XYZ file of C-alpha atoms in Angstrom:
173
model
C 20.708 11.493 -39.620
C 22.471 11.136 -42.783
C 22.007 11.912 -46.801
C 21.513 9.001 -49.131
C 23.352 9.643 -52.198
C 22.112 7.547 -55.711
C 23.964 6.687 -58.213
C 22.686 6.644 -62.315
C 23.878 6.713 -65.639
C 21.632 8.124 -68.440
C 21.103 10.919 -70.408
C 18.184 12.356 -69.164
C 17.134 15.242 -66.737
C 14.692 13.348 -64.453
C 15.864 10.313 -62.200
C 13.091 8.206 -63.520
C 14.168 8.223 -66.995
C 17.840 6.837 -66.320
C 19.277 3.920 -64.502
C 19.903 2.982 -60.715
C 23.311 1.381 -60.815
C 23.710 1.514 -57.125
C 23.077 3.559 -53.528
C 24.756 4.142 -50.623
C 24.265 6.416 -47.299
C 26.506 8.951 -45.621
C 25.717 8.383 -42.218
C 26.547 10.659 -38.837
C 26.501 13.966 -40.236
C 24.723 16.201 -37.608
C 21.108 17.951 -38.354
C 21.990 21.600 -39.666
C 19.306 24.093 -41.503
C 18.897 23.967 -44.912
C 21.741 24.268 -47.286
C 24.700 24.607 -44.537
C 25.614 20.943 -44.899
C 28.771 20.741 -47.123
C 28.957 17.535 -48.909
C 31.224 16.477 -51.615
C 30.653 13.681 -53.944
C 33.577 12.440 -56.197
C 33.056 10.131 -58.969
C 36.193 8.084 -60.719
C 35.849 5.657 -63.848
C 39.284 3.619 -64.007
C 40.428 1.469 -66.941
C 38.222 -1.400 -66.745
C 34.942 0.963 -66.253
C 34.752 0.626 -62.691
C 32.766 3.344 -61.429
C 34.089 4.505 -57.403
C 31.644 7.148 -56.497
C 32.412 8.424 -52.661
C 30.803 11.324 -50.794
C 32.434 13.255 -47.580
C 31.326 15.569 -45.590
C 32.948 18.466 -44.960
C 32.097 19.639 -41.543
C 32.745 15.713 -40.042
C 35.028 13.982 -42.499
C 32.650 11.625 -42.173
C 33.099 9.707 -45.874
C 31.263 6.371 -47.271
C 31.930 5.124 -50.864
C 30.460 2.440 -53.690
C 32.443 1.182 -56.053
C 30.309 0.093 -59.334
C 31.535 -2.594 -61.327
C 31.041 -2.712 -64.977
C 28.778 -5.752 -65.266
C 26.783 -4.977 -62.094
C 23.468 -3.274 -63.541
C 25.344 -1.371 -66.112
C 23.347 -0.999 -69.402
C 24.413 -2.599 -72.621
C 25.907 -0.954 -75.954
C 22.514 -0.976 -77.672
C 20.750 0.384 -74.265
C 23.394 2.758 -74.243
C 22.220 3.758 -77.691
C 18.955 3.654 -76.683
C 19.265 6.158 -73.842
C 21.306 8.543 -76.213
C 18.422 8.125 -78.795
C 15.507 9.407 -76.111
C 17.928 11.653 -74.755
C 17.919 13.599 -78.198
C 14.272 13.051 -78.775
C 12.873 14.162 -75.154
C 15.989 17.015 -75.353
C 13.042 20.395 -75.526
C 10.470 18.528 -72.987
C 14.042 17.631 -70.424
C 14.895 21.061 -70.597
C 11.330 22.595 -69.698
C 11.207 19.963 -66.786
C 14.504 21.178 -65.591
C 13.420 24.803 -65.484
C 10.059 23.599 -63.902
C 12.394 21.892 -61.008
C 15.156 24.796 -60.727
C 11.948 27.385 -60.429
C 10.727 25.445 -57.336
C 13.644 24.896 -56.108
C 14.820 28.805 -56.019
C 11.449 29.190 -54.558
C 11.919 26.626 -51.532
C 15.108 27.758 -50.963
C 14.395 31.763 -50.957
C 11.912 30.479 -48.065
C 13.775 28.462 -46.152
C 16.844 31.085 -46.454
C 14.277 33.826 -45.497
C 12.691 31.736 -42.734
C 16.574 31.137 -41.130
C 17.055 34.874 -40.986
C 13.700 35.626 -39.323
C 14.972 32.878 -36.815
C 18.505 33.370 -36.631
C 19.627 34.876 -33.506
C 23.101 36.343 -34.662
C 23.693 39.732 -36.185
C 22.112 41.713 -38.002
C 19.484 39.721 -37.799
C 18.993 39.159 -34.242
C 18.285 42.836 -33.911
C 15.726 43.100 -35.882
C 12.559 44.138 -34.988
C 9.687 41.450 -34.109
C 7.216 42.588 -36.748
C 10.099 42.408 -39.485
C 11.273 38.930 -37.998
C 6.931 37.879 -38.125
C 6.848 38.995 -41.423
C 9.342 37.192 -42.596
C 8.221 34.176 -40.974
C 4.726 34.791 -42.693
C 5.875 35.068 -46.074
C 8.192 32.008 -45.939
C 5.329 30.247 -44.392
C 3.169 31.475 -47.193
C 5.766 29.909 -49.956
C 6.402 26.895 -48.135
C 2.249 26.388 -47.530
C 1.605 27.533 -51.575
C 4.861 24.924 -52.793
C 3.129 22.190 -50.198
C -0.391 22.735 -51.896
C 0.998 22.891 -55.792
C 3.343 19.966 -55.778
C 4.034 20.154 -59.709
C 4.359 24.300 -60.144
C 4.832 25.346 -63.992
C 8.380 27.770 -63.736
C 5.853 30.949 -64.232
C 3.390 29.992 -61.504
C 6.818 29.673 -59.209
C 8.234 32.840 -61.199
C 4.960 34.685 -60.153
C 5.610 33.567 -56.367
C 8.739 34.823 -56.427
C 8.430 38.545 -56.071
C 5.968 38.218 -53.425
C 8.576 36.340 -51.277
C 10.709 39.032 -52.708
C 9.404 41.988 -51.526
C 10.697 41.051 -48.093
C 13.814 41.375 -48.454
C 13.734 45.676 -48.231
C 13.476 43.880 -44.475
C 16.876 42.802 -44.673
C 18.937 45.663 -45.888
């Protein structure tokens, strides 16, 4: 197992819009649930505009690194410019993706966090009863199944999922 960390430069808010100057893996970190992994990702320009960008993680210390040179796959003044330019034009459409993709997001992740306490076996949790821990289950199910099925959610169609998933949670205090 490991995480594949990629490396742009642009101005935009989706991937697609910017450019790939380079990937690398971190390799050997261990399977963990959801959101536990700890990794950090550290990016240096020096000088000469050589770009380092290393990632370690936490847990292992396991580290890997890419070090970006300035004329390998870097964009040019006037692409620069060019970037900057869409950047400013595409700024109120970027910003409504970004909400669209932090909606989901906080979705999938109130699912998979509600999912790991229905199936986590420490306290409090393990002491809860079966129906509470099946319910749980269920409704995480439910987002995960509805997010699966609607891969492109608007924020207020994931907004409007939200307190469903919420209403679980008088379960958990």
């Amino acid at each position: 197992p490991g995480v594949l960390i990629q490396v742009y430069e642009g101005e935009r808010a989706m991937t697609k819009d910017n450019n790939l100057l380079g990937t690398f893996e971190l390799s050997g970190t261990p399977p963990a649930r959801r959101g536990v992994p700890q990794i950090e990702v550290t990016f240096e320009i020096d000088a000469n505009g050589i770009l380092s960008v290393s990632a370690e993680d936490k847990a292992t210390a396991k580290r890997n690194d890419i070090v970006i040179k300035s004329d390998s796959g870097r964009l040019s003044e006037e692409e620069i410019q060019r970037l900057v330019a869409e950047a400013e034009a595409f700024a109120e459409q970027d910003k409504a993706v970004r909400e669209r993709v932090e909606a989901r997001n906080a979705l999938e992740n109130l699912a998979y966090q509600i999912r790991g306490m229905a199936e986590d076996t420490e306290e409090p949790y393990a002491s809860m009863a079966f129906e509470d821990k099946a319910a749980l289950k269920a409704a995480a199910g439910e987002a995960l199944d509805w997010l699966a099925d609607t891969p492109e959610p608007s924020k207020e169609e994931c907004d409007a999922q939200r307190p469903h998933t919420r209403t679980l949670n008088y379960i958990l205090l």
